[in-house]
Amino acid sequence: MKGAHDAALNLRGMTAYIDDLPEPANALQATVKLSESARGRITRIDALAALALDPSVRVITAADVPGENQLGFTVADEPLLPEHEWEYWGQPLVLCLAQTRALARRAAELVRVEGEPLEPVFDPREAAARGEFILPPRTQSSGDVEKAVARASYVAEGRADSGGQEHVYLETQGAFAELVDGTRVRIVSSTQGATVVQRAAARVLGLPMNAVEVEARRLGGAFGGKEDQATSWACLAALGAFVTGRPVKLYLDRKTDMRATGKRHPYSSDFRISADKDGRILSFEADYYQNSGSSCDLSPGILSRTLFHACGAYRVPNVRITGYMCKTNLPSFTAFRGFGAPQAFFVIEAAIDALAAKMGLQAEEIKARNLVEEGDVTHYGMPLVGVRAREAWDRLTAQADWRRLRADIDAFNAAHPLEKLGAALIPNCFGISFTKLPMNQGGALVHVYQDGSVLVSTGAVEMGQQVARKIARVASSALGVPLDTVRVERTSTLTVANTVPTAASTGSDINGAAALAACEEIRGRIIAKATELTGLAAAELSFREGRLLCAGSDTGLSFRDLVAKCHEARIDLSAHGFYATPGLFYDAQAERGSPFAYHVYGAALVVARLDVLRGSYAIEKAVAVHDIARSLDPVVDRGQVEGAFAQGLGWATLEELVFSNEGRLLSDTLSTYKLPDAHFLSAGLDLDFLPESENPRAVLGSKAVGEPPLNYGIAGYFAVLDAIRAARPDARIPYDLPMTPEKALSALSGGLVGTRKRGNA
Ligand code: LUZ
Ligand code: MOS
């Protein structure tokens, strides 16, 4: 595990997260008081009983915020602590500090927040009907859908709903904050974006950004949950430190985290799809009602990604889609691996399923006929290059012997009344780049020390995805030094400024490229010195594994020797590197442009085995063929694809957020929120990579890997659906993801066995 850094520490259980860091003796522990209804107007906050509990207790409210009480940068709709109204059940109302966590919790229980109830709304369509939007609706279109529908041989329409998803990062949200020299504040945050926290904390505390230092050492997982929503906890800790002058640690217990923080956005959508007599898709229309929750947060970016991925991995000549960001009284839904794309994929996959039923064809036949091809132009005007959708599809269907498998499944089902198999295939096409153009930039700071060892700092936050390992590989390859001589430091606003969150699968693309630029600059200086010392031509010189080579043969000089010579000669052995993803542009007015650097392709197959009497099912087979181009680290990429596929299967089949009719999250523990576990995928996940090919649009020919494979999980939904239909060909089953065993049982019993009420979310 040389140079593996966190991976090796993780395996040995030695990784220190924020709560493992020793804190100063005078530190205060923090907790929050959560609202206990979905919406209300604050009339009085009574902290007397809490304060009487212990002299160390402090109760901090909106009135204590020295700067601007506002975390919303896109829309100013997110006070750090509410002044007038609370907008969801579980919203932090006040901050309580005390000597111990137990005292702080007790204090929070004793604080009384009185208020008048206001009428909440939970359903996105209802919010839309009332005109409750975060921002105005957005429409993208291409071609002429009315004309297409008029000449189509088949038209299918319907509705598709998908539920949210709890992040269940292993490390809950947390932060530590302290004053430095009484004038500056230092924050250690479990955030994906050190600068995101720095900017917000500066605003809240009324400080310039140079007086706020934010460190993200490493996170115990994030999955998007800490792109924007680590911020409030970091700001609360900083506020506590600022008000009391003492260090403050705020660390959420699991239940508080689940209640108070946002999840994947639930969507409710209407679709209409049309095709010619051969099943070629002529048009696709959709209205996406995004349940944005109580505040803007990242909802516009997520809606963008939904709209860009409306057509899935299919060529559709005529498109008209509209997205609505519906404001509801639920915790503000936020980034989650996939960022709106899986929600869009589910709708088009449902539409094709409905179309197949109309045509009396297998959905897979329609899919195969409509895959995106080289040179196709997306509905937002971006030509697709390096398309590998068909390559992945063909490879998968050949490997899995799809026709034979289908026939075997049908034969099995005909012979087994109480057990049914079902299968589904899904192709993938996922755009890489932040949909918000200015976010596609990053910096790096590289030091080569006198002994030849290398230290790299970037904006990339290590959260278990091994981005540090990938960046170490980039630096090692750029400098030609052994991997174990490169160390990647934690992310800090002191070393790299103006970072973007480690998100959108771009962590190694952007930060790796910035590190590469810095390494190349230093390498150039060292090579120049080597030329001067040896008289050899610079073009002939290279480093490999720490040795200086000339036209491939060893010169007898090492990287380390030359570094020492450079230092003696007073040559700078440090460099800052910067990368801005080239070629991106977008005209928001026209809804036309090239918002992505490139796309990632692939295809997956899921087979499910259903117990017809119980509605329970098992994933019998999960296979993916995935495009990682020329991988920076195939072992890491394998882990990412497997993890994302499993997480997608969880979203599509098991994981169900349940809210009461009053908007209270009922699935607020890990005993009521069912996650995939080792048994769930006991059959294993069969993963194959497409043949290596160099991607010219990312660092060292690689491709981003974090999010795209999550879409594969959607095949799990349709595989179970397929099995249910084998038992109940007549059943009318709404497209409603996740396909939990409860819903399967309800469908199998023709609705005789009802599902539990999901609230309106
Ligand atoms: N975060 C973000 C993301 O701010 N913009 C994006 O486009 C994005 N995409 C995927 C995941 N996180
Ligand atoms: Mo994100 S969903 O924080 O990449």
mmCIF file of N, CA and C in Angstrom, residues 402-412:
data_model
loop_
_atom_site.group_PDB
_atom_site.id
_atom_site.type_symbol
_atom_site.label_atom_id
_atom_site.label_comp_id
_atom_site.label_asym_id
_atom_site.label_seq_id
_atom_site.Cartn_x
_atom_site.Cartn_y
_atom_site.Cartn_z
ATOM 1 N N TRP A 402 -27.404 -11.904 -23.867
ATOM 2 C CA TRP A 402 -28.689 -11.319 -23.491
ATOM 3 C C TRP A 402 -29.902 -12.076 -24.045
ATOM 4 N N ARG A 403 -29.852 -12.404 -25.343
ATOM 5 C CA ARG A 403 -31.028 -13.075 -25.924
ATOM 6 C C ARG A 403 -31.296 -14.413 -25.244
ATOM 7 N N ARG A 404 -30.231 -15.141 -25.035
ATOM 8 C CA ARG A 404 -30.333 -16.439 -24.378
ATOM 9 C C ARG A 404 -30.821 -16.261 -22.940
ATOM 10 N N LEU A 405 -30.242 -15.269 -22.256
ATOM 11 C CA LEU A 405 -30.645 -14.997 -20.875
ATOM 12 C C LEU A 405 -32.135 -14.681 -20.812
ATOM 13 N N ARG A 406 -32.585 -13.849 -21.729
ATOM 14 C CA ARG A 406 -34.004 -13.462 -21.774
ATOM 15 C C ARG A 406 -34.877 -14.710 -21.975
ATOM 16 N N ALA A 407 -34.454 -15.547 -22.897
ATOM 17 C CA ALA A 407 -35.231 -16.760 -23.181
ATOM 18 C C ALA A 407 -35.233 -17.695 -21.970
ATOM 19 N N ASP A 408 -34.076 -17.812 -21.322
ATOM 20 C CA ASP A 408 -33.982 -18.654 -20.123
ATOM 21 C C ASP A 408 -34.891 -18.128 -19.018
ATOM 22 N N ILE A 409 -34.899 -16.819 -18.866
ATOM 23 C CA ILE A 409 -35.741 -16.219 -17.819
ATOM 24 C C ILE A 409 -37.215 -16.492 -18.130
ATOM 25 N N ASP A 410 -37.593 -16.299 -19.369
ATOM 26 C CA ASP A 410 -38.994 -16.536 -19.743
ATOM 27 C C ASP A 410 -39.371 -17.998 -19.508
ATOM 28 N N ALA A 411 -38.445 -18.898 -19.829
ATOM 29 C CA ALA A 411 -38.719 -20.323 -19.615
ATOM 30 C C ALA A 411 -38.834 -20.627 -18.121
ATOM 31 N N PHE A 412 -37.940 -20.028 -17.347
ATOM 32 C CA PHE A 412 -37.990 -20.232 -15.894
ATOM 33 C C PHE A 412 -39.332 -19.747 -15.348
#
